[in-house]
PDB file as gemmi writes it, atoms N, CA and C in Angstrom:
CRYST1    1.000    1.000    1.000  90.00  90.00  90.00 P 1                      
ATOM      1  N   UNK A   1     -43.323  11.567  30.967  1.00  0.00           N  
ATOM      2  CA  UNK A   1     -43.985  10.482  30.271  1.00  0.00           C  
ATOM      3  C   UNK A   1     -43.686  10.594  28.774  1.00  0.00           C  
ATOM      4  N   UNK A   2     -43.412   9.461  28.151  1.00  0.00           N  
ATOM      5  CA  UNK A   2     -43.089   9.441  26.729  1.00  0.00           C  
ATOM      6  C   UNK A   2     -44.378   9.461  25.915  1.00  0.00           C  
ATOM      7  N   UNK A   3     -44.414  10.350  24.940  1.00  0.00           N  
ATOM      8  CA  UNK A   3     -45.563  10.421  24.034  1.00  0.00           C  
ATOM      9  C   UNK A   3     -45.328   9.471  22.873  1.00  0.00           C  
ATOM     10  N   UNK A   4     -46.360   8.669  22.550  1.00  0.00           N  
ATOM     11  CA  UNK A   4     -46.275   7.703  21.461  1.00  0.00           C  
ATOM     12  C   UNK A   4     -47.128   8.159  20.288  1.00  0.00           C  
ATOM     13  N   UNK A   5     -46.562   8.016  19.090  1.00  0.00           N  
ATOM     14  CA  UNK A   5     -47.301   8.301  17.860  1.00  0.00           C  
ATOM     15  C   UNK A   5     -47.215   7.077  16.967  1.00  0.00           C  
ATOM     16  N   UNK A   6     -48.352   6.468  16.699  1.00  0.00           N  
ATOM     17  CA  UNK A   6     -48.371   5.285  15.848  1.00  0.00           C  
ATOM     18  C   UNK A   6     -47.992   5.664  14.421  1.00  0.00           C  
ATOM     19  N   UNK A   7     -47.272   4.752  13.740  1.00  0.00           N  
ATOM     20  CA  UNK A   7     -46.827   5.020  12.371  1.00  0.00           C  
ATOM     21  C   UNK A   7     -46.644   3.699  11.638  1.00  0.00           C  
ATOM     22  N   UNK A   8     -46.543   3.799  10.315  1.00  0.00           N  
ATOM     23  CA  UNK A   8     -46.290   2.629   9.469  1.00  0.00           C  
ATOM     24  C   UNK A   8     -44.815   2.621   9.080  1.00  0.00           C  
ATOM     25  N   UNK A   9     -44.017   1.687   9.608  1.00  0.00           N  
ATOM     26  CA  UNK A   9     -42.612   1.613   9.206  1.00  0.00           C  
ATOM     27  C   UNK A   9     -42.482   1.355   7.704  1.00  0.00           C  
ATOM     28  N   UNK A  10     -41.390   1.834   7.137  1.00  0.00           N  
ATOM     29  CA  UNK A  10     -41.158   1.697   5.701  1.00  0.00           C  
ATOM     30  C   UNK A  10     -40.054   0.680   5.442  1.00  0.00           C  
ATOM     31  N   UNK A  11     -40.321  -0.231   4.521  1.00  0.00           N  
ATOM     32  CA  UNK A  11     -39.335  -1.245   4.145  1.00  0.00           C  
ATOM     33  C   UNK A  11     -38.073  -0.570   3.620  1.00  0.00           C  
ATOM     34  N   UNK A  12     -36.922  -1.095   4.032  1.00  0.00           N  
ATOM     35  CA  UNK A  12     -35.646  -0.553   3.589  1.00  0.00           C  
ATOM     36  C   UNK A  12     -35.054   0.483   4.526  1.00  0.00           C  
ATOM     37  N   UNK A  13     -35.724   0.764   5.631  1.00  0.00           N  
ATOM     38  CA  UNK A  13     -35.224   1.754   6.595  1.00  0.00           C  
ATOM     39  C   UNK A  13     -34.834   1.085   7.907  1.00  0.00           C  
ATOM     40  N   UNK A  14     -33.857   1.693   8.583  1.00  0.00           N  
ATOM     41  CA  UNK A  14     -33.440   1.233   9.908  1.00  0.00           C  
ATOM     42  C   UNK A  14     -34.109   2.089  10.965  1.00  0.00           C  
ATOM     43  N   UNK A  15     -34.455   1.456  12.073  1.00  0.00           N  
ATOM     44  CA  UNK A  15     -35.106   2.140  13.187  1.00  0.00           C  
ATOM     45  C   UNK A  15     -34.398   1.766  14.482  1.00  0.00           C  
ATOM     46  N   UNK A  16     -34.182   2.761  15.337  1.00  0.00           N  
ATOM     47  CA  UNK A  16     -33.580   2.531  16.646  1.00  0.00           C  
ATOM     48  C   UNK A  16     -34.695   2.256  17.643  1.00  0.00           C  
ATOM     49  N   UNK A  17     -34.635   1.089  18.272  1.00  0.00           N  
ATOM     50  CA  UNK A  17     -35.607   0.720  19.290  1.00  0.00           C  
ATOM     51  C   UNK A  17     -35.220   1.391  20.600  1.00  0.00           C  
ATOM     52  N   UNK A  18     -36.176   1.600  21.453  1.00  0.00           N  
ATOM     53  CA  UNK A  18     -35.909   2.234  22.751  1.00  0.00           C  
ATOM     54  C   UNK A  18     -34.925   1.406  23.581  1.00  0.00           C  
ATOM     55  N   UNK A  19     -34.844   0.091  23.313  1.00  0.00           N  
ATOM     56  CA  UNK A  19     -33.910  -0.763  24.061  1.00  0.00           C  
ATOM     57  C   UNK A  19     -32.465  -0.620  23.579  1.00  0.00           C  
ATOM     58  N   UNK A  20     -32.229   0.217  22.561  1.00  0.00           N  
ATOM     59  CA  UNK A  20     -30.878   0.456  22.052  1.00  0.00           C  
ATOM     60  C   UNK A  20     -30.507  -0.370  20.833  1.00  0.00           C  
ATOM     61  N   UNK A  21     -31.337  -1.334  20.462  1.00  0.00           N  
ATOM     62  CA  UNK A  21     -31.076  -2.171  19.290  1.00  0.00           C  
ATOM     63  C   UNK A  21     -31.598  -1.509  18.026  1.00  0.00           C  
ATOM     64  N   UNK A  22     -30.905  -1.766  16.925  1.00  0.00           N  
ATOM     65  CA  UNK A  22     -31.339  -1.245  15.630  1.00  0.00           C  
ATOM     66  C   UNK A  22     -32.002  -2.374  14.847  1.00  0.00           C  
ATOM     67  N   UNK A  23     -33.152  -2.045  14.259  1.00  0.00           N  
ATOM     68  CA  UNK A  23     -33.919  -3.002  13.467  1.00  0.00           C  
ATOM     69  C   UNK A  23     -34.091  -2.475  12.052  1.00  0.00           C  
ATOM     70  N   UNK A  24     -33.946  -3.378  11.081  1.00  0.00           N  
ATOM     71  CA  UNK A  24     -34.150  -3.047   9.676  1.00  0.00           C  
ATOM     72  C   UNK A  24     -35.541  -3.532   9.291  1.00  0.00           C  
ATOM     73  N   UNK A  25     -36.328  -2.651   8.688  1.00  0.00           N  
ATOM     74  CA  UNK A  25     -37.675  -3.010   8.264  1.00  0.00           C  
ATOM     75  C   UNK A  25     -37.599  -3.741   6.929  1.00  0.00           C  
ATOM     76  N   UNK A  26     -38.046  -4.987   6.927  1.00  0.00           N  
ATOM     77  CA  UNK A  26     -38.018  -5.825   5.730  1.00  0.00           C  
ATOM     78  C   UNK A  26     -39.258  -5.641   4.868  1.00  0.00           C  
ATOM     79  N   UNK A  27     -40.410  -5.472   5.506  1.00  0.00           N  
ATOM     80  CA  UNK A  27     -41.661  -5.373   4.764  1.00  0.00           C  
ATOM     81  C   UNK A  27     -42.777  -4.846   5.654  1.00  0.00           C  
ATOM     82  N   UNK A  28     -43.725  -4.194   5.028  1.00  0.00           N  
ATOM     83  CA  UNK A  28     -44.926  -3.743   5.723  1.00  0.00           C  
ATOM     84  C   UNK A  28     -45.751  -4.968   6.089  1.00  0.00           C  
ATOM     85  N   UNK A  29     -46.369  -4.936   7.268  1.00  0.00           N  
ATOM     86  CA  UNK A  29     -47.247  -6.020   7.677  1.00  0.00           C  
ATOM     87  C   UNK A  29     -48.625  -5.867   7.052  1.00  0.00           C  
ATOM     88  N   UNK A  30     -49.469  -6.859   7.246  1.00  0.00           N  
ATOM     89  CA  UNK A  30     -50.821  -6.823   6.694  1.00  0.00           C  
ATOM     90  C   UNK A  30     -51.747  -5.889   7.460  1.00  0.00           C  
ATOM     91  N   UNK A  31     -51.453  -5.658   8.740  1.00  0.00           N  
ATOM     92  CA  UNK A  31     -52.263  -4.750   9.552  1.00  0.00           C  
ATOM     93  C   UNK A  31     -51.616  -3.374   9.593  1.00  0.00           C  
ATOM     94  N   UNK A  32     -52.418  -2.344   9.846  1.00  0.00           N  
ATOM     95  CA  UNK A  32     -51.877  -0.990   9.997  1.00  0.00           C  
ATOM     96  C   UNK A  32     -50.840  -0.969  11.116  1.00  0.00           C  
ATOM     97  N   UNK A  33     -49.817  -0.184  10.921  1.00  0.00           N  
ATOM     98  CA  UNK A  33     -48.755   0.021  11.915  1.00  0.00           C  
ATOM     99  C   UNK A  33     -48.049  -1.284  12.297  1.00  0.00           C  
ATOM    100  N   UNK A  34     -47.917  -2.197  11.331  1.00  0.00           N  
ATOM    101  CA  UNK A  34     -47.188  -3.442  11.581  1.00  0.00           C  
ATOM    102  C   UNK A  34     -46.117  -3.622  10.509  1.00  0.00           C  
ATOM    103  N   UNK A  35     -45.065  -4.377  10.858  1.00  0.00           N  
ATOM    104  CA  UNK A  35     -43.972  -4.595   9.911  1.00  0.00           C  
ATOM    105  C   UNK A  35     -43.110  -5.768  10.349  1.00  0.00           C  
ATOM    106  N   UNK A  36     -42.419  -6.358   9.369  1.00  0.00           N  
ATOM    107  CA  UNK A  36     -41.444  -7.414   9.622  1.00  0.00           C  
ATOM    108  C   UNK A  36     -40.082  -6.742   9.783  1.00  0.00           C  
ATOM    109  N   UNK A  37     -39.376  -7.077  10.857  1.00  0.00           N  
ATOM    110  CA  UNK A  37     -38.072  -6.491  11.161  1.00  0.00           C  
ATOM    111  C   UNK A  37     -37.033  -7.577  11.362  1.00  0.00           C  
ATOM    112  N   UNK A  38     -35.773  -7.193  11.132  1.00  0.00           N  
ATOM    113  CA  UNK A  38     -34.642  -8.024  11.513  1.00  0.00           C  
ATOM    114  C   UNK A  38     -33.698  -7.156  12.339  1.00  0.00           C  
ATOM    115  N   UNK A  39     -33.241  -7.704  13.467  1.00  0.00           N  
ATOM    116  CA  UNK A  39     -32.268  -7.014  14.309  1.00  0.00           C  
ATOM    117  C   UNK A  39     -30.934  -7.045  13.571  1.00  0.00           C  
ATOM    118  N   UNK A  40     -30.321  -5.878  13.343  1.00  0.00           N  
ATOM    119  CA  UNK A  40     -29.118  -5.803  12.506  1.00  0.00           C  
ATOM    120  C   UNK A  40     -27.869  -6.362  13.186  1.00  0.00           C  
ATOM    121  N   UNK A  41     -27.947  -6.647  14.478  1.00  0.00           N  
ATOM    122  CA  UNK A  41     -26.814  -7.223  15.189  1.00  0.00           C  
ATOM    123  C   UNK A  41     -26.952  -8.733  15.347  1.00  0.00           C  
ATOM    124  N   UNK A  42     -28.124  -9.183  15.775  1.00  0.00           N  
ATOM    125  CA  UNK A  42     -28.305 -10.595  16.101  1.00  0.00           C  
ATOM    126  C   UNK A  42     -28.921 -11.425  14.977  1.00  0.00           C  
ATOM    127  N   UNK A  43     -29.642 -10.797  14.051  1.00  0.00           N  
ATOM    128  CA  UNK A  43     -30.346 -11.530  13.007  1.00  0.00           C  
ATOM    129  C   UNK A  43     -31.705 -12.041  13.448  1.00  0.00           C  
ATOM    130  N   UNK A  44     -32.164 -11.617  14.628  1.00  0.00           N  
ATOM    131  CA  UNK A  44     -33.470 -12.041  15.128  1.00  0.00           C  
ATOM    132  C   UNK A  44     -34.563 -11.325  14.337  1.00  0.00           C  
ATOM    133  N   UNK A  45     -35.526 -12.080  13.834  1.00  0.00           N  
ATOM    134  CA  UNK A  45     -36.613 -11.489  13.061  1.00  0.00           C  
ATOM    135  C   UNK A  45     -37.909 -11.567  13.846  1.00  0.00           C  
ATOM    136  N   UNK A  46     -38.766 -10.576  13.603  1.00  0.00           N  
ATOM    137  CA  UNK A  46     -40.056 -10.534  14.273  1.00  0.00           C  
ATOM    138  C   UNK A  46     -41.048  -9.745  13.439  1.00  0.00           C  
ATOM    139  N   UNK A  47     -42.316 -10.015  13.672  1.00  0.00           N  
ATOM    140  CA  UNK A  47     -43.397  -9.244  13.072  1.00  0.00           C  
ATOM    141  C   UNK A  47     -43.968  -8.392  14.187  1.00  0.00           C  
ATOM    142  N   UNK A  48     -43.805  -7.085  14.077  1.00  0.00           N  
ATOM    143  CA  UNK A  48     -44.212  -6.142  15.118  1.00  0.00           C  
ATOM    144  C   UNK A  48     -45.572  -5.527  14.794  1.00  0.00           C  
ATOM    145  N   UNK A  49     -46.410  -5.417  15.809  1.00  0.00           N  
ATOM    146  CA  UNK A  49     -47.755  -4.842  15.672  1.00  0.00           C  
ATOM    147  C   UNK A  49     -47.871  -3.618  16.567  1.00  0.00           C  
ATOM    148  N   UNK A  50     -48.562  -2.599  16.081  1.00  0.00           N  
ATOM    149  CA  UNK A  50     -48.733  -1.381  16.861  1.00  0.00           C  
ATOM    150  C   UNK A  50     -47.446  -0.588  16.970  1.00  0.00           C  
ATOM    151  N   UNK A  51     -46.733  -0.433  15.854  1.00  0.00           N  
ATOM    152  CA  UNK A  51     -45.465   0.310  15.858  1.00  0.00           C  
ATOM    153  C   UNK A  51     -45.724   1.780  16.164  1.00  0.00           C  
ATOM    154  N   UNK A  52     -44.909   2.329  17.047  1.00  0.00           N  
ATOM    155  CA  UNK A  52     -45.056   3.743  17.375  1.00  0.00           C  
ATOM    156  C   UNK A  52     -43.691   4.373  17.621  1.00  0.00           C  
ATOM    157  N   UNK A  53     -43.623   5.655  17.294  1.00  0.00           N  
ATOM    158  CA  UNK A  53     -42.420   6.441  17.550  1.00  0.00           C  
ATOM    159  C   UNK A  53     -42.607   7.181  18.859  1.00  0.00           C  
ATOM    160  N   UNK A  54     -41.535   7.247  19.605  1.00  0.00           N  
ATOM    161  CA  UNK A  54     -41.541   7.979  20.862  1.00  0.00           C  
ATOM    162  C   UNK A  54     -41.032   9.393  20.623  1.00  0.00           C  
ATOM    163  N   UNK A  55     -41.318  10.281  21.549  1.00  0.00           N  
ATOM    164  CA  UNK A  55     -40.889  11.667  21.373  1.00  0.00           C  
ATOM    165  C   UNK A  55     -39.374  11.835  21.433  1.00  0.00           C  
ATOM    166  N   UNK A  56     -38.641  10.788  21.864  1.00  0.00           N  
ATOM    167  CA  UNK A  56     -37.176  10.858  21.862  1.00  0.00           C  
ATOM    168  C   UNK A  56     -36.578  10.327  20.555  1.00  0.00           C  
ATOM    169  N   UNK A  57     -37.440   9.976  19.566  1.00  0.00           N  
ATOM    170  CA  UNK A  57     -36.983   9.522  18.267  1.00  0.00           C  
ATOM    171  C   UNK A  57     -36.845   8.014  18.134  1.00  0.00           C  
ATOM    172  N   UNK A  58     -36.946   7.288  19.238  1.00  0.00           N  
ATOM    173  CA  UNK A  58     -36.874   5.833  19.169  1.00  0.00           C  
ATOM    174  C   UNK A  58     -38.238   5.257  18.797  1.00  0.00           C  
ATOM    175  N   UNK A  59     -38.260   3.963  18.492  1.00  0.00           N  
ATOM    176  CA  UNK A  59     -39.532   3.317  18.171  1.00  0.00           C  
ATOM    177  C   UNK A  59     -39.713   2.079  19.031  1.00  0.00           C  
ATOM    178  N   UNK A  60     -40.962   1.679  19.170  1.00  0.00           N  
ATOM    179  CA  UNK A  60     -41.332   0.464  19.891  1.00  0.00           C  
ATOM    180  C   UNK A  60     -42.562  -0.118  19.216  1.00  0.00           C  
ATOM    181  N   UNK A  61     -43.074  -1.203  19.751  1.00  0.00           N  
ATOM    182  CA  UNK A  61     -44.308  -1.792  19.248  1.00  0.00           C  
ATOM    183  C   UNK A  61     -45.083  -2.347  20.424  1.00  0.00           C  
ATOM    184  N   UNK A  62     -46.384  -2.538  20.205  1.00  0.00           N  
ATOM    185  CA  UNK A  62     -47.253  -3.034  21.275  1.00  0.00           C  
ATOM    186  C   UNK A  62     -46.983  -4.504  21.583  1.00  0.00           C  
ATOM    187  N   UNK A  63     -46.813  -5.326  20.540  1.00  0.00           N  
ATOM    188  CA  UNK A  63     -46.484  -6.734  20.726  1.00  0.00           C  
ATOM    189  C   UNK A  63     -45.892  -7.264  19.418  1.00  0.00           C  
ATOM    190  N   UNK A  64     -45.274  -8.430  19.497  1.00  0.00           N  
ATOM    191  CA  UNK A  64     -44.679  -9.011  18.298  1.00  0.00           C  
ATOM    192  C   UNK A  64     -44.793 -10.525  18.329  1.00  0.00           C  
ATOM    193  N   UNK A  65     -44.654 -11.120  17.157  1.00  0.00           N  
ATOM    194  CA  UNK A  65     -44.546 -12.571  17.055  1.00  0.00           C  
ATOM    195  C   UNK A  65     -43.142 -12.868  16.560  1.00  0.00           C  
ATOM    196  N   UNK A  66     -42.520 -13.847  17.178  1.00  0.00           N  
ATOM    197  CA  UNK A  66     -41.135 -14.177  16.873  1.00  0.00           C  
ATOM    198  C   UNK A  66     -41.039 -15.036  15.620  1.00  0.00           C  
ATOM    199  N   UNK A  67     -39.971 -14.818  14.877  1.00  0.00           N  
ATOM    200  CA  UNK A  67     -39.730 -15.605  13.675  1.00  0.00           C  
ATOM    201  C   UNK A  67     -38.336 -16.220  13.678  1.00  0.00           C  
ATOM    202  N   UNK A  68     -37.590 -16.109  14.765  1.00  0.00           N  
ATOM    203  CA  UNK A  68     -36.311 -16.792  14.913  1.00  0.00           C  
ATOM    204  C   UNK A  68     -35.109 -16.013  14.420  1.00  0.00           C  
ATOM    205  N   UNK A  69     -33.965 -16.679  14.485  1.00  0.00           N  
ATOM    206  CA  UNK A  69     -32.692 -16.087  14.087  1.00  0.00           C  
ATOM    207  C   UNK A  69     -32.338 -16.512  12.666  1.00  0.00           C  
ATOM    208  N   UNK A  70     -31.766 -15.568  11.925  1.00  0.00           N  
ATOM    209  CA  UNK A  70     -31.405 -15.828  10.534  1.00  0.00           C  
ATOM    210  C   UNK A  70     -30.088 -15.138  10.207  1.00  0.00           C  
ATOM    211  N   UNK A  71     -29.444 -15.611   9.146  1.00  0.00           N  
ATOM    212  CA  UNK A  71     -28.262 -14.940   8.628  1.00  0.00           C  
ATOM    213  C   UNK A  71     -28.723 -13.608   8.027  1.00  0.00           C  
ATOM    214  N   UNK A  72     -28.196 -12.523   8.522  1.00  0.00           N  
ATOM    215  CA  UNK A  72     -28.687 -11.191   8.149  1.00  0.00           C  
ATOM    216  C   UNK A  72     -28.540 -10.948   6.649  1.00  0.00           C  
ATOM    217  N   UNK A  73     -27.356 -11.181   6.102  1.00  0.00           N  
ATOM    218  CA  UNK A  73     -27.118 -10.898   4.688  1.00  0.00           C  
ATOM    219  C   UNK A  73     -28.058 -11.713   3.792  1.00  0.00           C  
ATOM    220  N   UNK A  74     -28.178 -12.988   4.048  1.00  0.00           N  
ATOM    221  CA  UNK A  74     -29.041 -13.851   3.234  1.00  0.00           C  
ATOM    222  C   UNK A  74     -30.509 -13.450   3.371  1.00  0.00           C  
ATOM    223  N   UNK A  75     -30.920 -13.106   4.581  1.00  0.00           N  
ATOM    224  CA  UNK A  75     -32.315 -12.743   4.800  1.00  0.00           C  
ATOM    225  C   UNK A  75     -32.648 -11.441   4.077  1.00  0.00           C  
ATOM    226  N   UNK A  76     -31.740 -10.456   4.128  1.00  0.00           N  
ATOM    227  CA  UNK A  76     -31.965  -9.198   3.406  1.00  0.00           C  
ATOM    228  C   UNK A  76     -32.097  -9.467   1.910  1.00  0.00           C  
ATOM    229  N   UNK A  77     -31.210 -10.285   1.381  1.00  0.00           N  
ATOM    230  CA  UNK A  77     -31.254 -10.599  -0.049  1.00  0.00           C  
ATOM    231  C   UNK A  77     -32.553 -11.313  -0.417  1.00  0.00           C  
ATOM    232  N   UNK A  78     -33.059 -12.161   0.485  1.00  0.00           N  
ATOM    233  CA  UNK A  78     -34.313 -12.853   0.256  1.00  0.00           C  
ATOM    234  C   UNK A  78     -35.502 -11.902   0.161  1.00  0.00           C  
ATOM    235  N   UNK A  79     -35.373 -10.740   0.775  1.00  0.00           N  
ATOM    236  CA  UNK A  79     -36.419  -9.720   0.712  1.00  0.00           C  
ATOM    237  C   UNK A  79     -36.137  -8.686  -0.386  1.00  0.00           C  
ATOM    238  N   UNK A  80     -35.079  -8.911  -1.162  1.00  0.00           N  
ATOM    239  CA  UNK A  80     -34.785  -8.029  -2.290  1.00  0.00           C  
ATOM    240  C   UNK A  80     -33.886  -6.852  -1.978  1.00  0.00           C  
ATOM    241  N   UNK A  81     -33.218  -6.880  -0.815  1.00  0.00           N  
ATOM    242  CA  UNK A  81     -32.304  -5.792  -0.447  1.00  0.00           C  
ATOM    243  C   UNK A  81     -30.867  -6.259  -0.615  1.00  0.00           C  
ATOM    244  N   UNK A  82     -29.964  -5.326  -0.807  1.00  0.00           N  
ATOM    245  CA  UNK A  82     -28.540  -5.627  -0.878  1.00  0.00           C  
ATOM    246  C   UNK A  82     -28.097  -6.122   0.486  1.00  0.00           C  
ATOM    247  N   UNK A  83     -27.571  -7.325   0.536  1.00  0.00           N  
ATOM    248  CA  UNK A  83     -27.155  -7.924   1.789  1.00  0.00           C  
ATOM    249  C   UNK A  83     -26.059  -7.183   2.516  1.00  0.00           C  
ATOM    250  N   UNK A  84     -25.357  -6.289   1.831  1.00  0.00           N  
ATOM    251  CA  UNK A  84     -24.263  -5.531   2.448  1.00  0.00           C  
ATOM    252  C   UNK A  84     -24.697  -4.145   2.920  1.00  0.00           C  
ATOM    253  N   UNK A  85     -25.987  -3.851   2.869  1.00  0.00           N  
ATOM    254  CA  UNK A  85     -26.428  -2.491   3.200  1.00  0.00           C  
ATOM    255  C   UNK A  85     -26.496  -2.210   4.710  1.00  0.00           C  
ATOM    256  N   UNK A  86     -26.357  -3.205   5.529  1.00  0.00           N  
ATOM    257  CA  UNK A  86     -26.413  -2.994   6.984  1.00  0.00           C  
ATOM    258  C   UNK A  86     -25.032  -2.649   7.490  1.00  0.00           C  
TER     259      UNK A  86                                                      
END                                                                             
C-alpha cells in the first residue's frame, strides 16, 4: 500500500505525477495543500486540492478542477516564469 503525505507544492517546481506526467506548479492555491498546475507536455491546467506525495516520490491530489488547455510558454510567462524553463 502506498503511503501518502500531504504537502504544499511550491511555485516554480516540477512534480512527477503517479500517472507518469510531469506538472509544473504555477502558484499556491488558496486552500492548504492546493496548487495551480500545468502539464508540461499537453498544456492542460488544473487546480489541484489535497496534494500529497507518495512513498515512491510521485505526487497526486484528491481532486481537481479543470482549467483547460493553454500554450505552455505563454502561460508560464503570464505567471512570471521564463517560458523556456520547461
